[in-house]
PDB file of C-alpha atoms and ligand atoms in Angstrom:
ATOM      1  CA  UNK A   1      -1.695   7.773  17.698  1.00  0.00           C
ATOM      2  CA  UNK A   2       1.077   7.069  15.196  1.00  0.00           C
ATOM      3  CA  UNK A   3      -0.028   6.542  11.596  1.00  0.00           C
ATOM      4  CA  UNK A   4       1.294   6.562   8.071  1.00  0.00           C
ATOM      5  CA  UNK A   5      -0.561   8.159   5.164  1.00  0.00           C
ATOM      6  CA  UNK A   6       0.641   7.194   1.695  1.00  0.00           C
ATOM      7  CA  UNK A   7      -0.665   7.185  -1.853  1.00  0.00           C
ATOM      8  CA  UNK A   8      -3.543   8.947  -3.575  1.00  0.00           C
ATOM      9  CA  UNK A   9      -7.029   7.753  -4.400  1.00  0.00           C
ATOM     10  CA  UNK A  10      -9.813   6.023  -2.464  1.00  0.00           C
ATOM     11  CA  UNK A  11      -9.027   6.434   1.245  1.00  0.00           C
ATOM     12  CA  UNK A  12      -8.637   3.085   2.998  1.00  0.00           C
ATOM     13  CA  UNK A  13      -7.969   3.000   6.752  1.00  0.00           C
ATOM     14  CA  UNK A  14      -6.205  -0.276   7.548  1.00  0.00           C
ATOM     15  CA  UNK A  15      -6.704  -1.433  11.163  1.00  0.00           C
ATOM     16  CA  UNK A  16      -4.378  -4.152  12.383  1.00  0.00           C
ATOM     17  CA  UNK A  17      -5.008  -7.172  14.604  1.00  0.00           C
ATOM     18  CA  UNK A  18      -3.683  -8.370  17.954  1.00  0.00           C
ATOM     19  CA  UNK A  19      -0.884  -8.193  19.065  1.00  0.00           C
ATOM     20  CA  UNK A  20       0.376  -6.598  15.884  1.00  0.00           C
ATOM     21  CA  UNK A  21       0.911  -3.229  14.237  1.00  0.00           C
ATOM     22  CA  UNK A  22       0.321  -1.492  10.915  1.00  0.00           C
ATOM     23  CA  UNK A  23       3.414  -3.287   9.614  1.00  0.00           C
ATOM     24  CA  UNK A  24       1.202  -6.292   8.829  1.00  0.00           C
ATOM     25  CA  UNK A  25      -0.211  -4.177   5.992  1.00  0.00           C
ATOM     26  CA  UNK A  26       3.190  -3.351   4.450  1.00  0.00           C
ATOM     27  CA  UNK A  27       2.382  -5.275   1.248  1.00  0.00           C
ATOM     28  CA  UNK A  28      -1.031  -3.619   0.854  1.00  0.00           C
ATOM     29  CA  UNK A  29       0.802  -0.373   0.010  1.00  0.00           C
ATOM     30  CA  UNK A  30       1.251  -1.980  -3.423  1.00  0.00           C
ATOM     31  CA  UNK A  31      -2.507  -1.655  -4.146  1.00  0.00           C
ATOM     32  CA  UNK A  32      -2.736   1.252  -6.601  1.00  0.00           C
ATOM     33  CA  UNK A  33      -5.310   4.060  -6.603  1.00  0.00           C
ATOM     34  CA  UNK A  34      -5.552   4.106  -2.824  1.00  0.00           C
ATOM     35  CA  UNK A  35      -4.714   6.589  -0.104  1.00  0.00           C
ATOM     36  CA  UNK A  36      -3.461   4.151   2.526  1.00  0.00           C
ATOM     37  CA  UNK A  37      -3.959   5.378   6.098  1.00  0.00           C
ATOM     38  CA  UNK A  38      -2.371   2.953   8.558  1.00  0.00           C
ATOM     39  CA  UNK A  39      -2.577   3.699  12.273  1.00  0.00           C
ATOM     40  CA  UNK A  40      -0.835   1.792  15.040  1.00  0.00           C
ATOM     41  CA  UNK A  41      -3.571   1.357  17.659  1.00  0.00           C
ATOM     42  CA  UNK A  42      -2.630   2.670  21.140  1.00  0.00           C
ATOM     43  CA  UNK A  43      -0.128   0.337  22.821  1.00  0.00           C
ATOM     44  CA  UNK A  44       0.968  -1.273  19.534  1.00  0.00           C
ATOM     45  CA  UNK A  45       3.786  -0.561  17.083  1.00  0.00           C
ATOM     46  CA  UNK A  46       4.892   3.040  17.399  1.00  0.00           C
ATOM     47  CA  UNK A  47       1.876   4.221  19.444  1.00  0.00           C
ATOM     48  CA  UNK A  48       2.295   4.485  23.205  1.00  0.00           C
ATOM     49  CA  UNK A  49      -0.200   2.781  25.496  1.00  0.00           C
ATOM     50  CA  UNK A  50      -3.187   4.980  26.282  1.00  0.00           C
ATOM     51  CA  UNK A  51      -4.689   4.351  29.745  1.00  0.00           C
ATOM     52  CA  UNK A  52      -8.025   5.622  28.368  1.00  0.00           C
ATOM     53  CA  UNK A  53      -8.456   2.438  26.314  1.00  0.00           C
ATOM     54  CA  UNK A  54     -10.964   0.121  28.001  1.00  0.00           C
ATOM     55  CA  UNK A  55     -13.199  -1.115  25.176  1.00  0.00           C
ATOM     56  CA  UNK A  56     -13.075  -1.818  21.460  1.00  0.00           C
ATOM     57  CA  UNK A  57     -15.219   1.333  21.037  1.00  0.00           C
ATOM     58  CA  UNK A  58     -12.323   3.329  22.535  1.00  0.00           C
ATOM     59  CA  UNK A  59     -10.041   2.149  19.710  1.00  0.00           C
ATOM     60  CA  UNK A  60     -12.799   3.035  17.232  1.00  0.00           C
ATOM     61  CA  UNK A  61     -13.085   6.556  18.698  1.00  0.00           C
ATOM     62  CA  UNK A  62      -9.323   7.066  18.224  1.00  0.00           C
ATOM     63  CA  UNK A  63      -9.640   5.949  14.591  1.00  0.00           C
ATOM     64  CA  UNK A  64     -12.642   8.229  14.006  1.00  0.00           C
ATOM     65  CA  UNK A  65     -10.672  11.169  15.442  1.00  0.00           C
ATOM     66  CA  UNK A  66      -7.849  10.401  13.002  1.00  0.00           C
ATOM     67  CA  UNK A  67     -10.293  10.285  10.068  1.00  0.00           C
ATOM     68  CA  UNK A  68     -11.731  13.643  11.205  1.00  0.00           C
ATOM     69  CA  UNK A  69      -8.271  15.168  11.588  1.00  0.00           C
ATOM     70  CA  UNK A  70      -7.360  14.076   8.068  1.00  0.00           C
ATOM     71  CA  UNK A  71     -10.627  15.625   6.902  1.00  0.00           C
ATOM     72  CA  UNK A  72     -11.718  12.446   5.150  1.00  0.00           C
ATOM     73  CA  UNK A  73     -15.457  12.476   4.576  1.00  0.00           C
ATOM     74  CA  UNK A  74     -15.957   8.830   3.634  1.00  0.00           C
ATOM     75  CA  UNK A  75     -13.460   6.005   3.783  1.00  0.00           C
ATOM     76  CA  UNK A  76     -13.188   2.262   3.411  1.00  0.00           C
ATOM     77  CA  UNK A  77     -12.405   0.696   6.776  1.00  0.00           C
ATOM     78  CA  UNK A  78     -10.312  -2.464   6.521  1.00  0.00           C
ATOM     79  CA  UNK A  79      -9.837  -4.537   9.665  1.00  0.00           C
ATOM     80  CA  UNK A  80      -7.764  -7.628  10.299  1.00  0.00           C
ATOM     81  CA  UNK A  81      -9.111  -9.825  13.136  1.00  0.00           C
ATOM     82  CA  UNK A  82      -9.198  -7.454  16.172  1.00  0.00           C
ATOM     83  CA  UNK A  83      -9.150  -4.676  13.572  1.00  0.00           C
ATOM     84  CA  UNK A  84     -12.416  -6.193  12.321  1.00  0.00           C
ATOM     85  CA  UNK A  85     -13.894  -5.823  15.820  1.00  0.00           C
ATOM     86  CA  UNK A  86     -12.856  -2.148  15.645  1.00  0.00           C
ATOM     87  CA  UNK A  87     -14.587  -1.879  12.246  1.00  0.00           C
ATOM     88  CA  UNK A  88     -17.816  -3.196  13.798  1.00  0.00           C
ATOM     89  CA  UNK A  89     -17.523  -0.510  16.493  1.00  0.00           C
ATOM     90  CA  UNK A  90     -16.949   2.078  13.738  1.00  0.00           C
ATOM     91  CA  UNK A  91     -20.112   0.855  12.002  1.00  0.00           C
ATOM     92  CA  UNK A  92     -21.915   1.698  15.258  1.00  0.00           C
ATOM     93  CA  UNK A  93     -20.285   5.057  16.021  1.00  0.00           C
ATOM     94  CA  UNK A  94     -19.134   6.387  12.620  1.00  0.00           C
ATOM     95  CA  UNK A  95     -21.453   4.798  10.034  1.00  0.00           C
ATOM     96  CA  UNK A  96     -21.704   8.102   8.161  1.00  0.00           C
ATOM     97  CA  UNK A  97     -17.969   7.900   7.420  1.00  0.00           C
ATOM     98  CA  UNK A  98     -18.101   4.364   6.015  1.00  0.00           C
ATOM     99  CA  UNK A  99     -17.968   3.961   2.239  1.00  0.00           C
ATOM    100  CA  UNK A 100     -17.121   0.280   2.277  1.00  0.00           C
ATOM    101  CA  UNK A 101     -15.680  -2.427   4.502  1.00  0.00           C
ATOM    102  CA  UNK A 102     -12.904  -4.988   4.159  1.00  0.00           C
ATOM    103  CA  UNK A 103     -13.006  -7.697   6.817  1.00  0.00           C
ATOM    104  CA  UNK A 104      -9.913  -9.892   6.971  1.00  0.00           C
ATOM    105  CA  UNK A 105      -9.757 -13.090   9.038  1.00  0.00           C
ATOM    106  CA  UNK A 106     -12.204 -11.875  11.644  1.00  0.00           C
ATOM    107  CA  UNK A 107     -15.542 -12.814  13.186  1.00  0.00           C
ATOM    108  CA  UNK A 108     -18.648 -11.012  14.391  1.00  0.00           C
ATOM    109  CA  UNK A 109     -19.296 -13.124  17.498  1.00  0.00           C
ATOM    110  CA  UNK A 110     -18.482 -12.127  21.077  1.00  0.00           C
ATOM    111  CA  UNK A 111     -16.136 -14.289  23.139  1.00  0.00           C
ATOM    112  CA  UNK A 112     -17.631 -17.473  24.579  1.00  0.00           C
ATOM    113  CA  UNK A 113     -17.433 -17.744  28.405  1.00  0.00           C
ATOM    114  CA  UNK A 114     -14.411 -20.083  27.983  1.00  0.00           C
ATOM    115  CA  UNK A 115     -12.653 -17.672  25.632  1.00  0.00           C
ATOM    116  CA  UNK A 116     -13.232 -14.822  28.107  1.00  0.00           C
ATOM    117  CA  UNK A 117     -11.781 -16.941  30.898  1.00  0.00           C
ATOM    118  CA  UNK A 118      -8.733 -17.634  28.737  1.00  0.00           C
ATOM    119  CA  UNK A 119      -8.341 -13.906  28.012  1.00  0.00           C
ATOM    120  CA  UNK A 120      -8.219 -13.110  31.735  1.00  0.00           C
ATOM    121  CA  UNK A 121      -5.790 -15.979  32.396  1.00  0.00           C
ATOM    122  CA  UNK A 122      -3.589 -14.556  29.610  1.00  0.00           C
ATOM    123  CA  UNK A 123      -3.768 -11.075  31.156  1.00  0.00           C
ATOM    124  CA  UNK A 124      -2.443 -12.595  34.393  1.00  0.00           C
ATOM    125  CA  UNK A 125       0.402 -14.298  32.531  1.00  0.00           C
ATOM    126  CA  UNK A 126       1.280 -11.169  30.546  1.00  0.00           C
ATOM    127  CA  UNK A 127       1.365  -9.083  33.730  1.00  0.00           C
ATOM    128  CA  UNK A 128       3.900 -11.500  35.211  1.00  0.00           C
ATOM    129  CA  UNK A 129       5.923 -12.532  32.154  1.00  0.00           C
ATOM    130  CA  UNK A 130       5.372  -9.834  29.508  1.00  0.00           C
ATOM    131  CA  UNK A 131       3.778  -9.761  26.073  1.00  0.00           C
ATOM    132  CA  UNK A 132       6.073 -12.398  24.571  1.00  0.00           C
ATOM    133  CA  UNK A 133       3.817 -15.049  26.185  1.00  0.00           C
ATOM    134  CA  UNK A 134       1.147 -14.125  23.652  1.00  0.00           C
ATOM    135  CA  UNK A 135       3.629 -14.089  20.780  1.00  0.00           C
ATOM    136  CA  UNK A 136       4.777 -17.615  21.697  1.00  0.00           C
ATOM    137  CA  UNK A 137       1.248 -19.015  21.749  1.00  0.00           C
ATOM    138  CA  UNK A 138      -0.136 -17.169  18.735  1.00  0.00           C
ATOM    139  CA  UNK A 139       2.758 -17.159  16.281  1.00  0.00           C
ATOM    140  CA  UNK A 140       2.202 -20.752  15.067  1.00  0.00           C
ATOM    141  CA  UNK A 141      -1.370 -19.832  14.108  1.00  0.00           C
ATOM    142  CA  UNK A 142      -0.552 -16.630  12.247  1.00  0.00           C
ATOM    143  CA  UNK A 143       1.156 -18.167   9.208  1.00  0.00           C
ATOM    144  CA  UNK A 144       1.106 -21.574   7.555  1.00  0.00           C
ATOM    145  CA  UNK A 145       3.982 -23.976   8.095  1.00  0.00           C
ATOM    146  CA  UNK A 146       5.241 -23.230   4.609  1.00  0.00           C
ATOM    147  CA  UNK A 147       5.724 -19.504   5.292  1.00  0.00           C
ATOM    148  CA  UNK A 148       9.299 -18.318   4.668  1.00  0.00           C
ATOM    149  CA  UNK A 149      11.423 -18.072   7.852  1.00  0.00           C
ATOM    150  CA  UNK A 150      12.083 -14.330   7.253  1.00  0.00           C
ATOM    151  CA  UNK A 151       8.325 -13.694   7.319  1.00  0.00           C
ATOM    152  CA  UNK A 152       7.921 -15.695  10.524  1.00  0.00           C
ATOM    153  CA  UNK A 153      10.760 -13.681  12.105  1.00  0.00           C
ATOM    154  CA  UNK A 154       9.201 -10.447  10.947  1.00  0.00           C
ATOM    155  CA  UNK A 155       5.833 -11.339  12.523  1.00  0.00           C
ATOM    156  CA  UNK A 156       7.570 -12.404  15.749  1.00  0.00           C
ATOM    157  CA  UNK A 157       9.347  -9.032  15.883  1.00  0.00           C
ATOM    158  CA  UNK A 158       6.063  -7.174  15.319  1.00  0.00           C
ATOM    159  CA  UNK A 159       4.365  -9.211  18.069  1.00  0.00           C
ATOM    160  CA  UNK A 160       7.116  -8.846  20.629  1.00  0.00           C
ATOM    161  CA  UNK A 161       7.431  -5.100  20.181  1.00  0.00           C
ATOM    162  CA  UNK A 162       3.908  -4.373  21.506  1.00  0.00           C
ATOM    163  CA  UNK A 163       3.763  -2.813  24.964  1.00  0.00           C
ATOM    164  CA  UNK A 164       2.765  -5.038  27.897  1.00  0.00           C
ATOM    165  CA  UNK A 165       0.040  -2.582  28.964  1.00  0.00           C
ATOM    166  CA  UNK A 166      -1.213  -2.342  25.385  1.00  0.00           C
ATOM    167  CA  UNK A 167      -1.525  -6.120  25.142  1.00  0.00           C
ATOM    168  CA  UNK A 168      -3.373  -6.333  28.471  1.00  0.00           C
ATOM    169  CA  UNK A 169      -5.765  -3.505  27.535  1.00  0.00           C
ATOM    170  CA  UNK A 170      -6.579  -5.152  24.196  1.00  0.00           C
ATOM    171  CA  UNK A 171      -7.255  -8.516  25.860  1.00  0.00           C
ATOM    172  CA  UNK A 172      -9.718  -6.829  28.254  1.00  0.00           C
ATOM    173  CA  UNK A 173     -11.359  -4.886  25.423  1.00  0.00           C
ATOM    174  CA  UNK A 174     -11.764  -8.001  23.260  1.00  0.00           C
ATOM    175  CA  UNK A 175     -13.170 -10.020  26.184  1.00  0.00           C
ATOM    176  CA  UNK A 176     -15.926  -7.420  26.621  1.00  0.00           C
ATOM    177  CA  UNK A 177     -16.795  -6.829  22.972  1.00  0.00           C
ATOM    178  CA  UNK A 178     -20.439  -7.343  22.010  1.00  0.00           C
ATOM    179  CA  UNK A 179     -21.855  -9.756  19.476  1.00  0.00           C
ATOM    180  CA  UNK A 180     -22.238  -7.887  16.166  1.00  0.00           C
ATOM    181  CA  UNK A 181     -24.548 -10.224  14.211  1.00  0.00           C
ATOM    182  CA  UNK A 182     -27.516  -7.792  14.298  1.00  0.00           C
ATOM    183  CA  UNK A 183     -25.227  -4.941  13.332  1.00  0.00           C
ATOM    184  CA  UNK A 184     -23.931  -6.860  10.295  1.00  0.00           C
ATOM    185  CA  UNK A 185     -27.494  -7.404   9.043  1.00  0.00           C
ATOM    186  CA  UNK A 186     -27.907  -3.606   8.979  1.00  0.00           C
ATOM    187  CA  UNK A 187     -24.606  -2.655   7.275  1.00  0.00           C
ATOM    188  CA  UNK A 188     -25.572  -1.185   3.915  1.00  0.00           C
ATOM    189  CA  UNK A 189     -22.113  -0.621   2.403  1.00  0.00           C
ATOM    190  CA  UNK A 190     -20.373  -3.120   0.103  1.00  0.00           C
ATOM    191  CA  UNK A 191     -18.129  -5.446   2.084  1.00  0.00           C
ATOM    192  CA  UNK A 192     -15.245  -7.664   1.067  1.00  0.00           C
ATOM    193  CA  UNK A 193     -14.596 -10.604   3.370  1.00  0.00           C
ATOM    194  CA  UNK A 194     -11.202 -12.292   2.984  1.00  0.00           C
ATOM    195  CA  UNK A 195     -10.131 -15.424   4.822  1.00  0.00           C
ATOM    196  CA  UNK A 196      -7.071 -17.641   4.667  1.00  0.00           C
ATOM    197  CA  UNK A 197      -8.195 -21.176   3.872  1.00  0.00           C
ATOM    198  CA  UNK A 198      -5.896 -22.487   6.629  1.00  0.00           C
ATOM    199  CA  UNK A 199      -6.795 -19.896   9.281  1.00  0.00           C
ATOM    200  CA  UNK A 200      -7.066 -21.782  12.595  1.00  0.00           C
ATOM    201  CA  UNK A 201      -8.127 -18.695  14.613  1.00  0.00           C
ATOM    202  CA  UNK A 202     -11.045 -17.396  12.537  1.00  0.00           C
ATOM    203  CA  UNK A 203     -11.708 -20.258  10.121  1.00  0.00           C
ATOM    204  CA  UNK A 204     -13.603 -20.090   6.856  1.00  0.00           C
ATOM    205  CA  UNK A 205     -16.886 -20.997   8.587  1.00  0.00           C
ATOM    206  CA  UNK A 206     -16.717 -17.630  10.411  1.00  0.00           C
ATOM    207  CA  UNK A 207     -16.271 -15.791   7.117  1.00  0.00           C
ATOM    208  CA  UNK A 208     -19.166 -17.709   5.519  1.00  0.00           C
ATOM    209  CA  UNK A 209     -21.444 -16.894   8.450  1.00  0.00           C
ATOM    210  CA  UNK A 210     -20.583 -13.174   8.161  1.00  0.00           C
ATOM    211  CA  UNK A 211     -21.238 -13.316   4.407  1.00  0.00           C
ATOM    212  CA  UNK A 212     -24.692 -14.705   5.180  1.00  0.00           C
ATOM    213  CA  UNK A 213     -25.416 -11.796   7.540  1.00  0.00           C
ATOM    214  CA  UNK A 214     -24.085  -8.881   5.496  1.00  0.00           C
ATOM    215  CA  UNK A 215     -26.524  -7.590   2.871  1.00  0.00           C
ATOM    216  CA  UNK A 216     -23.782  -6.732   0.315  1.00  0.00           C
ATOM    217  CA  UNK A 217     -20.782  -8.978   0.665  1.00  0.00           C
ATOM    218  CA  UNK A 218     -18.190 -10.691  -1.480  1.00  0.00           C
ATOM    219  CA  UNK A 219     -16.294 -13.573   0.091  1.00  0.00           C
ATOM    220  CA  UNK A 220     -12.798 -14.405  -1.094  1.00  0.00           C
ATOM    221  CA  UNK A 221     -10.825 -17.373   0.163  1.00  0.00           C
ATOM    222  CA  UNK A 222      -7.074 -16.865   0.083  1.00  0.00           C
ATOM    223  CA  UNK A 223      -5.369 -20.188  -0.674  1.00  0.00           C
ATOM    224  CA  UNK A 224      -2.357 -21.429   1.313  1.00  0.00           C
ATOM    225  CA  UNK A 225      -2.759 -18.746   3.989  1.00  0.00           C
ATOM    226  CA  UNK A 226      -3.405 -18.827   7.741  1.00  0.00           C
ATOM    227  CA  UNK A 227      -4.586 -15.934   9.977  1.00  0.00           C
ATOM    228  CA  UNK A 228      -2.504 -13.161   8.373  1.00  0.00           C
ATOM    229  CA  UNK A 229      -3.771 -13.932   4.881  1.00  0.00           C
ATOM    230  CA  UNK A 230      -3.050 -10.423   3.538  1.00  0.00           C
ATOM    231  CA  UNK A 231       0.586 -10.662   4.656  1.00  0.00           C
ATOM    232  CA  UNK A 232       1.215 -14.290   3.739  1.00  0.00           C
ATOM    233  CA  UNK A 233      -0.392 -14.126   0.277  1.00  0.00           C
ATOM    234  CA  UNK A 234      -0.242 -10.444  -0.671  1.00  0.00           C
ATOM    235  CA  UNK A 235      -0.602 -11.071  -4.391  1.00  0.00           C
ATOM    236  CA  UNK A 236      -3.919 -12.920  -4.032  1.00  0.00           C
ATOM    237  CA  UNK A 237      -5.216 -10.622  -1.307  1.00  0.00           C
ATOM    238  CA  UNK A 238      -4.264  -7.434  -3.166  1.00  0.00           C
ATOM    239  CA  UNK A 239      -5.914  -8.695  -6.326  1.00  0.00           C
ATOM    240  CA  UNK A 240      -9.177  -9.288  -4.436  1.00  0.00           C
ATOM    241  CA  UNK A 241      -8.952  -5.896  -2.690  1.00  0.00           C
ATOM    242  CA  UNK A 242      -8.143  -4.101  -5.946  1.00  0.00           C
ATOM    243  CA  UNK A 243     -11.126  -5.678  -7.729  1.00  0.00           C
ATOM    244  CA  UNK A 244     -13.394  -4.804  -4.822  1.00  0.00           C
ATOM    245  CA  UNK A 245     -12.198  -1.192  -4.715  1.00  0.00           C
ATOM    246  CA  UNK A 246     -12.552  -0.844  -8.504  1.00  0.00           C
ATOM    247  CA  UNK A 247     -16.157  -2.026  -8.276  1.00  0.00           C
ATOM    248  CA  UNK A 248     -16.777   0.267  -5.327  1.00  0.00           C
ATOM    249  CA  UNK A 249     -15.456   3.218  -7.319  1.00  0.00           C
ATOM    250  CA  UNK A 250     -17.594   2.251 -10.262  1.00  0.00           C
ATOM    251  CA  UNK A 251     -20.565   2.306  -7.906  1.00  0.00           C
ATOM    252  CA  UNK A 252     -21.359  -1.292  -8.780  1.00  0.00           C
ATOM    253  CA  UNK A 253     -24.083  -2.360  -6.405  1.00  0.00           C
ATOM    254  CA  UNK A 254     -23.958  -5.929  -7.639  1.00  0.00           C
ATOM    255  CA  UNK A 255     -21.346  -6.961  -5.066  1.00  0.00           C
ATOM    256  CA  UNK A 256     -23.671  -9.534  -3.608  1.00  0.00           C
ATOM    257  CA  UNK A 257     -22.724 -13.183  -3.654  1.00  0.00           C
ATOM    258  CA  UNK A 258     -19.727 -15.415  -3.344  1.00  0.00           C
ATOM    259  CA  UNK A 259     -16.579 -14.892  -5.392  1.00  0.00           C
ATOM    260  CA  UNK A 260     -14.244 -17.677  -4.451  1.00  0.00           C
ATOM    261  CA  UNK A 261     -10.691 -17.318  -5.662  1.00  0.00           C
ATOM    262  CA  UNK A 262      -8.087 -20.062  -5.608  1.00  0.00           C
TER     263      UNK A 262
HETATM  264  C1  LIG B   1      -6.224 -11.029  16.278  1.00  0.00           C
HETATM  265  O1  LIG B   1      -5.523 -11.552  15.414  1.00  0.00           O
HETATM  266  O2  LIG B   1      -6.481  -9.813  16.268  1.00  0.00           O
HETATM  267  C2  LIG B   1      -6.760 -11.891  17.394  1.00  0.00           C
HETATM  268  O3  LIG B   1      -6.603 -13.235  17.053  1.00  0.00           O
HETATM  269  C3  LIG B   1      -8.181 -11.607  17.697  1.00  0.00           C
HETATM  270  C4  LIG B   1      -8.672 -12.381  18.880  1.00  0.00           C
HETATM  271  O4  LIG B   1      -7.863 -12.847  19.702  1.00  0.00           O
HETATM  272  O5  LIG B   1      -9.894 -12.517  19.037  1.00  0.00           O
END
């Protein structure tokens, strides 16, 4: 699995969403005091498709192997959307490695029966027409209408460079992911939840519900941002992440509650 490893400080493993790559975290490299580990999940970005990927847990196992190889004892896992689903799997299979969690524009629920049906219909389409079908349908929901055209082009390029097999495998894995509400109630590490206030895919209500389930969470709303809130509003997102990581380092256990910004 391809990854980049930059900076020094608290290790944060940034796990991207669908159908994206670690490039969506390019602006998070500006957060100081962090060792930024950024993998491209199999089939995305610079990582080849891996036929062994069938479930979200399989992605999580690849990430845990990377953390082991880098000899990192405890890390903060940060997941954007599908990356959040991978973080939930990591909380199940690698809880001892988890120092903290950053959940960005994601949700803990499983797919509804309709959403699953749509996933399988999309797999059919992708197998016939390629991954750009997904880029066409999802791009308008990734960023707000006021996003600069260069950013929209950049996201389109990221989305269209994913492998067809990788996209199909991820759709299957997401369709079969479990509900993680009970798991969230048991997560004992401090968690930052960030959500774009104009996210049409995982709206603010999803973030608020997760905040109600997690014992130690801070919810931050990123203004004027859609699904890729960390990429569209890096200044606001990075500020929230930096504050969270500072408090984590200081061992501040009083991370409970709502901390609305913007
Ligand atoms: C993502 O951004 O990773 C996807 O929207 C997640 C999903 O389709 O459930």
